[in-house]
Short mmCIF file of C-alpha atoms in Angstrom, two decimals:
data_model
loop_
_atom_site.label_atom_id
_atom_site.label_comp_id
_atom_site.label_asym_id
_atom_site.label_seq_id
_atom_site.Cartn_x
_atom_site.Cartn_y
_atom_site.Cartn_z
CA MET A 1 -0.07 0.04 0.25
CA LYS A 2 1.20 3.28 -0.86
CA THR A 3 1.80 5.78 1.82
CA PHE A 4 2.12 8.80 -0.14
CA GLU A 5 -0.06 10.98 -2.01
CA ILE A 6 -0.99 10.43 -5.78
CA ILE A 7 -1.74 13.37 -7.88
CA THR A 8 -4.67 12.11 -10.41
CA ASN A 9 -6.43 13.91 -13.18
CA PRO A 10 -10.33 13.10 -12.89
CA ARG A 11 -11.26 14.64 -16.37
CA ARG A 12 -8.82 12.37 -18.14
CA LYS A 13 -10.61 8.65 -18.09
CA THR A 14 -7.93 7.09 -20.15
CA ARG A 15 -4.26 6.66 -20.12
CA ILE A 16 -2.28 8.90 -22.88
CA LYS A 17 -0.08 6.59 -24.93
CA ASP A 18 2.67 9.07 -26.28
CA PHE A 19 2.65 12.34 -24.84
CA MET A 20 3.90 15.46 -26.35
CA ASP A 21 3.26 18.71 -24.85
CA LYS A 22 2.61 21.77 -27.07
CA ASN A 23 5.16 24.43 -28.23
CA ARG A 24 5.56 26.92 -25.45
CA LYS A 25 5.76 30.67 -26.82
CA VAL A 26 7.27 31.89 -23.56
CA ALA A 27 10.09 29.48 -23.94
CA LEU A 28 12.32 31.90 -26.26
CA LYS A 29 11.75 34.34 -23.74
CA TYR A 30 13.01 32.38 -20.81
CA TYR A 31 15.84 31.42 -22.67
CA ASP A 32 17.00 35.12 -23.73
CA LEU A 33 16.44 35.77 -20.06
CA LEU A 34 18.54 33.56 -18.89
CA GLU A 35 21.42 34.50 -21.38
CA GLN A 36 20.92 38.10 -20.92
CA GLU A 37 20.29 38.65 -17.13
CA SER A 38 23.01 37.57 -14.64
CA ASN A 39 21.40 39.49 -11.74
CA GLN A 40 19.54 37.15 -9.65
CA LYS A 41 17.53 39.94 -8.01
CA LYS A 42 16.39 40.88 -11.32
CA LEU A 43 16.23 37.78 -12.93
CA LEU A 44 13.19 36.64 -10.19
CA PRO A 45 10.53 38.75 -10.93
CA GLU A 46 11.05 37.90 -14.75
CA MET A 47 10.51 34.59 -14.14
CA LYS A 48 7.53 35.14 -12.11
CA LYS A 49 6.20 37.33 -14.89
CA LEU A 50 6.57 34.37 -17.11
CA ILE A 51 4.78 32.05 -14.59
CA VAL A 52 1.74 34.41 -14.86
CA ILE A 53 2.11 34.64 -18.52
CA ASP A 54 1.98 30.82 -19.00
CA PRO A 55 1.58 28.62 -15.80
CA ASP A 56 2.16 25.20 -17.53
CA PHE A 57 5.71 26.50 -18.74
CA TYR A 58 7.41 24.87 -15.62
CA ASP A 59 11.15 26.26 -16.24
CA PRO A 60 10.30 29.34 -14.37
CA TYR A 61 9.37 27.73 -11.61
CA LEU A 62 12.44 26.10 -11.69
CA ALA A 63 14.67 28.96 -11.96
CA ALA A 64 12.74 30.62 -9.47
CA SER A 65 12.77 28.48 -6.75
CA ASP A 66 16.53 27.97 -7.32
CA ILE A 67 17.23 31.72 -6.79
CA LEU A 68 14.71 31.84 -3.74
CA GLU A 69 16.14 28.80 -2.20
CA LYS A 70 19.86 30.51 -2.77
CA ASP A 71 18.43 33.45 -1.28
CA GLY A 72 17.45 31.38 2.13
CA PHE A 73 13.84 31.54 1.19
CA ASP A 74 13.59 27.95 1.44
CA LYS A 75 9.86 27.59 2.17
CA GLU A 76 8.58 30.05 -0.65
CA ALA A 77 10.98 27.92 -2.93
CA LYS A 78 9.43 24.55 -2.23
CA ALA A 79 6.09 25.98 -2.56
CA LEU A 80 6.61 27.33 -5.86
CA MET A 81 8.44 23.83 -6.86
CA LYS A 82 5.15 21.82 -5.30
CA LEU A 83 2.92 24.39 -7.36
CA GLY A 84 4.86 23.57 -10.74
CA TYR A 85 5.22 19.91 -10.08
CA GLU A 86 1.42 19.71 -9.39
CA LYS A 87 0.69 21.27 -12.34
CA ALA A 88 2.57 19.23 -14.50
CA MET A 89 1.51 15.92 -13.15
CA LYS A 90 -2.04 17.09 -13.63
CA ARG A 91 -1.31 18.06 -17.72
CA ILE A 92 -0.02 13.97 -18.02
CA VAL A 93 -1.78 11.61 -15.77
CA ASP A 94 -4.84 10.18 -16.02
CA CYS A 95 -7.67 9.76 -13.54
CA GLU A 96 -5.86 7.01 -11.53
CA GLY A 97 -2.65 8.86 -11.42
CA ASN A 98 -1.21 6.90 -14.14
CA PHE A 99 2.14 8.40 -16.45
CA PRO A 100 1.76 8.21 -19.93
CA GLU A 101 3.28 5.14 -21.53
CA THR A 102 6.10 7.02 -23.05
CA LEU A 103 7.10 10.52 -22.07
CA PHE A 104 10.00 11.14 -23.93
CA TRP A 105 12.73 13.26 -23.45
CA GLY A 106 13.62 13.71 -27.22
CA TYR A 107 10.40 15.73 -27.54
CA LEU A 108 11.75 18.94 -26.57
CA GLU A 109 8.44 20.38 -25.47
CA ASN A 110 8.42 17.31 -22.98
CA ARG A 111 11.52 18.66 -21.16
CA HIS A 112 10.20 21.41 -19.09
CA ILE A 113 7.77 18.86 -17.60
CA ILE A 114 10.05 15.58 -17.05
CA ARG A 115 12.77 18.52 -15.55
CA ILE A 116 10.45 19.79 -12.90
CA ILE A 117 9.07 16.16 -11.81
CA ASP A 118 12.60 14.89 -11.36
CA ALA A 119 13.39 18.21 -9.47
CA TRP A 120 10.41 17.47 -6.81
CA ALA A 121 11.50 14.08 -6.76
CA TYR A 122 14.99 15.47 -4.99
CA TRP A 123 13.00 17.62 -3.00
CA LEU A 124 11.13 14.72 -1.76
CA TRP A 125 14.30 12.79 -1.64
CA ASP A 126 15.82 15.51 1.05
CA ASP A 127 13.00 15.82 2.80
CA GLY A 128 13.20 11.81 3.62
CA LYS A 129 10.08 11.12 1.68
CA LYS A 130 12.15 8.35 -0.08
CA GLU A 131 9.10 6.06 -1.14
CA ALA A 132 7.47 9.11 -2.84
CA ALA A 133 10.63 10.12 -4.33
CA LEU A 134 11.43 6.55 -5.73
CA ASP A 135 7.96 6.24 -7.24
CA LEU A 136 8.61 9.66 -9.46
CA PHE A 137 12.22 8.15 -10.69
CA ARG A 138 10.56 5.02 -11.45
CA ARG A 139 7.58 6.41 -13.45
CA LEU A 140 10.07 8.94 -15.05
CA PHE A 141 12.41 6.04 -16.07
CA ARG A 142 9.48 3.70 -17.28
CA SER A 143 8.11 6.12 -19.49
CA ASN A 144 11.36 7.42 -21.27
CA PRO A 145 13.62 4.26 -20.90
CA ASN A 146 16.80 6.40 -22.85
CA ASP A 147 16.62 7.96 -19.24
CA ASN A 148 18.48 11.26 -20.27
CA ILE A 149 17.88 12.68 -16.99
CA GLY A 150 19.51 9.58 -14.87
CA ALA A 151 16.33 8.47 -13.16
CA ARG A 152 17.70 4.94 -12.90
CA HIS A 153 20.79 6.32 -10.97
CA SER A 154 18.63 7.92 -8.61
CA ILE A 155 16.65 4.58 -8.27
CA LEU A 156 19.59 2.95 -7.65
CA SER A 157 20.87 5.66 -4.92
CA LEU A 158 17.70 5.16 -3.17
CA ARG A 159 17.36 1.59 -3.32
CA LEU A 160 21.24 1.33 -1.85
CA GLY A 161 20.23 3.48 1.03
CA LYS A 162 22.30 6.37 -0.20
CA LYS A 163 21.71 10.08 0.10
CA SER A 164 22.40 11.04 -2.89
CA TYR A 165 24.19 8.89 -6.30
CA TYR A 166 26.74 11.55 -6.30
CA LEU A 167 28.38 10.80 -3.09
CA GLY A 168 31.96 9.21 -4.18
CA LEU A 169 31.65 9.68 -7.69
CA LYS A 170 32.58 13.47 -8.09
CA PHE A 171 35.81 14.35 -9.47
CA PRO A 172 37.73 15.63 -6.79
CA LEU A 173 38.53 19.14 -7.54
CA MET A 174 36.08 19.80 -10.91
CA GLY A 175 32.88 19.29 -8.81
CA GLY A 176 31.31 17.57 -12.10
CA LEU A 177 30.18 13.53 -12.42
CA ASP A 178 32.58 10.84 -13.75
CA ALA A 179 30.66 9.53 -16.27
CA VAL A 180 32.88 6.09 -16.34
CA LYS A 181 32.33 5.91 -12.93
CA VAL A 182 28.93 6.23 -12.65
CA ASP A 183 28.41 3.83 -15.24
CA ASN A 184 30.78 1.27 -13.59
CA TRP A 185 28.73 1.91 -10.46
CA PHE A 186 25.42 1.31 -12.03
CA LYS A 187 26.73 -2.13 -13.57
CA GLU A 188 28.32 -3.54 -10.23
CA ASN A 189 24.95 -2.67 -8.38
CA TYR A 190 22.11 -2.94 -10.46
CA SER A 191 21.61 -6.69 -10.46
CA LYS A 192 20.79 -6.34 -6.83
CA PHE A 193 17.21 -4.92 -7.61
CA PRO A 194 15.58 -6.91 -10.42
CA GLU A 195 12.45 -5.92 -9.96
CA ASP A 196 13.61 -2.09 -10.86
CA PHE A 197 15.99 -3.02 -13.81
CA GLU A 198 15.58 -6.39 -15.21
CA TRP A 199 13.41 -4.98 -17.66
CA TRP A 200 15.33 -2.12 -18.79
CA VAL A 201 18.50 -4.16 -19.05
CA LYS A 202 16.70 -6.36 -21.87
CA LEU A 203 15.38 -3.77 -23.51
CA MET A 204 18.96 -2.41 -24.01
CA ALA A 205 20.50 -5.43 -25.16
CA LYS A 206 17.60 -5.73 -27.53
CA ASP A 207 17.58 -2.22 -29.07
CA LEU A 208 21.30 -1.43 -28.38
CA GLY A 209 23.29 -4.46 -27.59
CA TRP A 210 24.00 -2.89 -24.22
CA CYS A 211 26.23 -5.40 -22.04
CA PRO A 212 26.01 -4.89 -18.28
CA ASP A 213 29.02 -6.97 -17.53
CA THR A 214 32.06 -4.93 -16.14
CA SER A 215 34.72 -7.82 -16.68
#
């Protein structure tokens, strides 16, 4: 039995097969602002304006929440992130809370949706709500097997009881992820949880000839 809230859309009676969001006109304005405005205090109200113009374009929620969090306004940052997340979920789920069968990252129009759901899952993780976070990562993974955002790494980290999959996988000075170490870490540990990864390994082997062996 799930012990966390499942967001549903009562108006959508059937599960979406292949979701692709519409083109968002404010997206160009959003990217222009990020490129042109380096002052975070000036950028924040501009992000909030974009949210008013199009409440269903979710990247400004992420940007504004990040600014607020860095300035110490954690409560407001979380509330704004949650608002965007809930709106995003209601755009894609059905009356039972099911994700679309596919929510591909390859559709540029979907990326703002995937990003905010992924970001909210990390908020839940940080709050100690690991089962709720794990549920979101699993659904992102299943609906986008190419896994451009690395949901499988988050799933594995949670299953291993780690606070973050970044632990021990960073370059010591550059602060980035060592892709080779991450891949080897995944290959060494994924088989401990076949219920989460066996379907994906079979799919990758069939479609791409991916081999999980590290030897």
